[in-house]
Amino acid sequence: MKQVKAIVRPEKLSDIRYALETVEGYGGITITEVMGQGIQKGIVRSWRGEKYEIDLIPKVSIELVVKDEILDQVTKIILEKAYTGEEGDGKIFISNVEDVIRIRTKESGEDALY
Ligand SMILES: Nc1ncnc2c1ncn2[C@@H]1O[C@H](COP(=O)(O)OP(=O)(O)OP(=O)(O)O)[C@@H](O)[C@H]1O
Ligand SMILES: [Mg+2]
């Protein structure tokens, strides 16, 4: 099982969610509003001739734990739907998940995902 954590533009969230919900084996999602900074740091804006930098930009964090077989499908959807080609499109972090336990039924592993 893999955890897919994607930090994306907030305005891309609904397109990403609609597409993810069509994936067979989709088991749920956690969405968090976050503030972040990539390599280009913030955005420089001007106001009345003064330049100032907004160093943290609002983003949305999407987290899903999926079985390995659908990982490629999930990352492909996020890559397509989150893309604008401009700086700040975000990143996808993928990590291994040891185990999952559904508290209600005590099921564990992939059985607990779907
Ligand atoms: N290495 C990182 N660790 C944790 N969060 C990160 C990291 N890189 C990016 N993020 C998160 O992703 C958001 C979007 O990053 P962003 O797309 O600006 O990355 P980037 O590396 O600067 O790429 P780009 O050149 O396309 O802007 C950041 O606001 C931050 O929340
Ligand atoms: Mg950036």
PDB file of C-alpha atoms and ligand atoms in Angstrom:
ATOM      1  CA  MET A   1       0.000   0.000   0.000  1.00  0.00           C
ATOM      2  CA  LYS A   2       1.135   3.539  -0.717  1.00  0.00           C
ATOM      3  CA  GLN A   3       0.303   6.899   0.693  1.00  0.00           C
ATOM      4  CA  VAL A   4      -0.088   9.557  -1.978  1.00  0.00           C
ATOM      5  CA  LYS A   5       0.145  13.069  -0.640  1.00  0.00           C
ATOM      6  CA  ALA A   6      -0.263  15.830  -3.183  1.00  0.00           C
ATOM      7  CA  ILE A   7       0.032  19.545  -2.524  1.00  0.00           C
ATOM      8  CA  VAL A   8      -1.949  21.330  -5.213  1.00  0.00           C
ATOM      9  CA  ARG A   9      -3.616  24.592  -6.168  1.00  0.00           C
ATOM     10  CA  PRO A  10      -6.926  24.945  -4.269  1.00  0.00           C
ATOM     11  CA  GLU A  11      -8.837  25.711  -7.478  1.00  0.00           C
ATOM     12  CA  LYS A  12      -7.825  22.311  -8.889  1.00  0.00           C
ATOM     13  CA  LEU A  13      -9.269  20.326  -6.000  1.00  0.00           C
ATOM     14  CA  SER A  14     -12.745  19.616  -7.371  1.00  0.00           C
ATOM     15  CA  ASP A  15     -11.501  18.387 -10.772  1.00  0.00           C
ATOM     16  CA  ILE A  16      -8.995  16.129  -9.043  1.00  0.00           C
ATOM     17  CA  ARG A  17     -11.618  14.734  -6.677  1.00  0.00           C
ATOM     18  CA  TYR A  18     -14.183  14.006  -9.393  1.00  0.00           C
ATOM     19  CA  ALA A  19     -11.578  12.110 -11.391  1.00  0.00           C
ATOM     20  CA  LEU A  20     -10.240  10.157  -8.402  1.00  0.00           C
ATOM     21  CA  GLU A  21     -13.733   9.025  -7.447  1.00  0.00           C
ATOM     22  CA  THR A  22     -13.991   7.194 -10.786  1.00  0.00           C
ATOM     23  CA  VAL A  23     -10.996   4.968 -10.024  1.00  0.00           C
ATOM     24  CA  GLU A  24     -11.964   1.417  -9.163  1.00  0.00           C
ATOM     25  CA  GLY A  25     -10.593   0.716  -5.714  1.00  0.00           C
ATOM     26  CA  TYR A  26     -10.798   4.334  -4.567  1.00  0.00           C
ATOM     27  CA  GLY A  27     -11.165   4.080  -0.807  1.00  0.00           C
ATOM     28  CA  GLY A  28     -11.318   7.602   0.557  1.00  0.00           C
ATOM     29  CA  ILE A  29      -9.470  10.864   0.775  1.00  0.00           C
ATOM     30  CA  THR A  30      -8.325  13.413   3.350  1.00  0.00           C
ATOM     31  CA  ILE A  31      -8.205  17.071   2.356  1.00  0.00           C
ATOM     32  CA  THR A  32      -6.409  19.730   4.364  1.00  0.00           C
ATOM     33  CA  GLU A  33      -6.019  23.427   3.676  1.00  0.00           C
ATOM     34  CA  VAL A  34      -2.324  24.225   4.033  1.00  0.00           C
ATOM     35  CA  MET A  35       0.116  27.066   3.528  1.00  0.00           C
ATOM     36  CA  GLY A  36       3.325  26.318   1.714  1.00  0.00           C
ATOM     37  CA  GLN A  37       6.425  27.410  -0.063  1.00  0.00           C
ATOM     38  CA  GLY A  38       8.272  25.821  -2.960  1.00  0.00           C
ATOM     39  CA  ILE A  39      11.692  26.606  -4.363  1.00  0.00           C
ATOM     40  CA  GLN A  40      10.772  30.003  -5.781  1.00  0.00           C
ATOM     41  CA  LYS A  41       9.660  31.026  -2.273  1.00  0.00           C
ATOM     42  CA  GLY A  42       6.818  33.487  -2.368  1.00  0.00           C
ATOM     43  CA  ILE A  43       5.300  35.816  -4.904  1.00  0.00           C
ATOM     44  CA  VAL A  44       6.505  39.403  -5.076  1.00  0.00           C
ATOM     45  CA  ARG A  45       3.647  41.897  -5.313  1.00  0.00           C
ATOM     46  CA  SER A  46       3.689  45.672  -5.453  1.00  0.00           C
ATOM     47  CA  TRP A  47       1.389  47.945  -3.532  1.00  0.00           C
ATOM     48  CA  ARG A  48       1.697  51.756  -3.801  1.00  0.00           C
ATOM     49  CA  GLY A  49       5.189  51.408  -5.188  1.00  0.00           C
ATOM     50  CA  GLU A  50       6.354  49.181  -2.352  1.00  0.00           C
ATOM     51  CA  LYS A  51       7.398  45.652  -3.177  1.00  0.00           C
ATOM     52  CA  TYR A  52       6.479  43.006  -0.670  1.00  0.00           C
ATOM     53  CA  GLU A  53       6.648  39.248  -0.695  1.00  0.00           C
ATOM     54  CA  ILE A  54       3.889  36.819   0.190  1.00  0.00           C
ATOM     55  CA  ASP A  55       6.062  33.967   1.396  1.00  0.00           C
ATOM     56  CA  LEU A  56       3.435  31.347   2.176  1.00  0.00           C
ATOM     57  CA  ILE A  57       0.832  30.534  -0.431  1.00  0.00           C
ATOM     58  CA  PRO A  58      -2.471  28.741   0.281  1.00  0.00           C
ATOM     59  CA  LYS A  59      -2.523  25.225  -1.129  1.00  0.00           C
ATOM     60  CA  VAL A  60      -4.593  22.126  -0.607  1.00  0.00           C
ATOM     61  CA  SER A  61      -3.111  18.868   0.604  1.00  0.00           C
ATOM     62  CA  ILE A  62      -4.755  15.691  -0.682  1.00  0.00           C
ATOM     63  CA  GLU A  63      -3.938  12.400   1.028  1.00  0.00           C
ATOM     64  CA  LEU A  64      -4.978   8.951  -0.060  1.00  0.00           C
ATOM     65  CA  VAL A  65      -3.797   5.493   0.848  1.00  0.00           C
ATOM     66  CA  VAL A  66      -4.190   3.110  -2.067  1.00  0.00           C
ATOM     67  CA  LYS A  67      -3.216  -0.399  -3.014  1.00  0.00           C
ATOM     68  CA  ASP A  68      -0.126  -0.586  -5.193  1.00  0.00           C
ATOM     69  CA  GLU A  69      -2.074  -1.633  -8.303  1.00  0.00           C
ATOM     70  CA  ILE A  70      -3.877   1.695  -8.613  1.00  0.00           C
ATOM     71  CA  LEU A  71      -0.959   3.948  -7.678  1.00  0.00           C
ATOM     72  CA  ASP A  72      -0.088   4.797 -11.294  1.00  0.00           C
ATOM     73  CA  GLN A  73      -3.693   5.588 -12.140  1.00  0.00           C
ATOM     74  CA  VAL A  74      -3.983   7.889  -9.125  1.00  0.00           C
ATOM     75  CA  THR A  75      -0.742   9.774  -9.797  1.00  0.00           C
ATOM     76  CA  LYS A  76      -1.639  10.127 -13.489  1.00  0.00           C
ATOM     77  CA  ILE A  77      -4.953  11.752 -12.597  1.00  0.00           C
ATOM     78  CA  ILE A  78      -3.318  14.191 -10.203  1.00  0.00           C
ATOM     79  CA  LEU A  79      -0.590  15.034 -12.732  1.00  0.00           C
ATOM     80  CA  GLU A  80      -3.190  15.772 -15.405  1.00  0.00           C
ATOM     81  CA  LYS A  81      -5.756  17.612 -13.302  1.00  0.00           C
ATOM     82  CA  ALA A  82      -3.364  19.699 -11.173  1.00  0.00           C
ATOM     83  CA  TYR A  83      -1.300  20.911 -14.134  1.00  0.00           C
ATOM     84  CA  THR A  84      -1.172  24.452 -15.435  1.00  0.00           C
ATOM     85  CA  GLY A  85       2.487  24.547 -16.482  1.00  0.00           C
ATOM     86  CA  GLU A  86       3.146  27.578 -14.273  1.00  0.00           C
ATOM     87  CA  GLU A  87       5.317  27.588 -11.154  1.00  0.00           C
ATOM     88  CA  GLY A  88       3.408  26.500  -8.081  1.00  0.00           C
ATOM     89  CA  ASP A  89       1.521  23.546  -9.601  1.00  0.00           C
ATOM     90  CA  GLY A  90       2.573  21.511  -6.591  1.00  0.00           C
ATOM     91  CA  LYS A  91       4.153  18.161  -5.841  1.00  0.00           C
ATOM     92  CA  ILE A  92       3.202  14.561  -5.228  1.00  0.00           C
ATOM     93  CA  PHE A  93       4.891  12.676  -2.391  1.00  0.00           C
ATOM     94  CA  ILE A  94       4.589   8.878  -2.384  1.00  0.00           C
ATOM     95  CA  SER A  95       5.479   6.679   0.571  1.00  0.00           C
ATOM     96  CA  ASN A  96       5.041   3.104   1.725  1.00  0.00           C
ATOM     97  CA  VAL A  97       2.304   2.285   4.215  1.00  0.00           C
ATOM     98  CA  GLU A  98       2.954  -0.622   6.579  1.00  0.00           C
ATOM     99  CA  ASP A  99      -0.607  -1.332   7.590  1.00  0.00           C
ATOM    100  CA  VAL A 100      -4.129   0.047   7.832  1.00  0.00           C
ATOM    101  CA  ILE A 101      -6.707  -0.977  10.414  1.00  0.00           C
ATOM    102  CA  ARG A 102     -10.423  -0.213  10.150  1.00  0.00           C
ATOM    103  CA  ILE A 103     -11.370   0.438  13.742  1.00  0.00           C
ATOM    104  CA  ARG A 104     -15.016  -0.655  13.458  1.00  0.00           C
ATOM    105  CA  THR A 105     -14.340  -4.139  12.059  1.00  0.00           C
ATOM    106  CA  LYS A 106     -10.679  -4.653  13.055  1.00  0.00           C
ATOM    107  CA  GLU A 107      -9.935  -5.548   9.412  1.00  0.00           C
ATOM    108  CA  SER A 108      -6.376  -4.794   8.436  1.00  0.00           C
ATOM    109  CA  GLY A 109      -4.230  -4.429   5.327  1.00  0.00           C
ATOM    110  CA  GLU A 110      -5.911  -3.958   1.949  1.00  0.00           C
ATOM    111  CA  ASP A 111      -9.189  -5.323   3.374  1.00  0.00           C
ATOM    112  CA  ALA A 112      -9.378  -2.212   5.516  1.00  0.00           C
ATOM    113  CA  LEU A 113      -9.070   0.113   2.519  1.00  0.00           C
ATOM    114  CA  TYR A 114     -12.213  -0.696   0.551  1.00  0.00           C
TER     115      TYR A 114
HETATM  116  N1  LIG B   1      10.167  19.757  -0.606  1.00  0.00           N
HETATM  117  C1  LIG B   1       8.963  20.053  -0.155  1.00  0.00           C
HETATM  118  N2  LIG B   1       8.574  19.638   1.050  1.00  0.00           N
HETATM  119  C2  LIG B   1       7.337  19.910   1.522  1.00  0.00           C
HETATM  120  N3  LIG B   1       6.415  20.602   0.835  1.00  0.00           N
HETATM  121  C3  LIG B   1       6.750  21.040  -0.382  1.00  0.00           C
HETATM  122  C4  LIG B   1       8.042  20.805  -0.941  1.00  0.00           C
HETATM  123  N4  LIG B   1       8.069  21.354  -2.165  1.00  0.00           N
HETATM  124  C5  LIG B   1       6.868  21.894  -2.353  1.00  0.00           C
HETATM  125  N5  LIG B   1       6.078  21.729  -1.281  1.00  0.00           N
HETATM  126  C6  LIG B   1       4.705  22.151  -1.105  1.00  0.00           C
HETATM  127  O1  LIG B   1       4.118  22.214  -2.398  1.00  0.00           O
HETATM  128  C7  LIG B   1       3.616  23.518  -2.651  1.00  0.00           C
HETATM  129  C8  LIG B   1       3.795  23.842  -4.096  1.00  0.00           C
HETATM  130  O2  LIG B   1       5.152  23.762  -4.425  1.00  0.00           O
HETATM  131  P1  LIG B   1       5.636  24.285  -5.824  1.00  0.00           P
HETATM  132  O3  LIG B   1       4.737  23.745  -6.866  1.00  0.00           O
HETATM  133  O4  LIG B   1       5.839  25.759  -5.770  1.00  0.00           O
HETATM  134  O5  LIG B   1       7.045  23.514  -5.908  1.00  0.00           O
HETATM  135  P2  LIG B   1       8.343  23.969  -6.685  1.00  0.00           P
HETATM  136  O6  LIG B   1       9.367  22.949  -6.364  1.00  0.00           O
HETATM  137  O7  LIG B   1       8.632  25.394  -6.370  1.00  0.00           O
HETATM  138  O8  LIG B   1       7.929  23.792  -8.209  1.00  0.00           O
HETATM  139  P3  LIG B   1       7.593  24.928  -9.292  1.00  0.00           P
HETATM  140  O9  LIG B   1       8.898  25.306  -9.875  1.00  0.00           O
HETATM  141  O10 LIG B   1       6.671  24.245 -10.265  1.00  0.00           O
HETATM  142  O11 LIG B   1       6.912  26.045  -8.549  1.00  0.00           O
HETATM  143  C9  LIG B   1       4.377  24.411  -1.694  1.00  0.00           C
HETATM  144  O12 LIG B   1       3.628  25.569  -1.406  1.00  0.00           O
HETATM  145  C10 LIG B   1       4.551  23.516  -0.489  1.00  0.00           C
HETATM  146  O13 LIG B   1       3.350  23.502   0.259  1.00  0.00           O
HETATM  147 MG    MG B   2       7.356  26.859  -6.722  1.00  0.00          MG
END
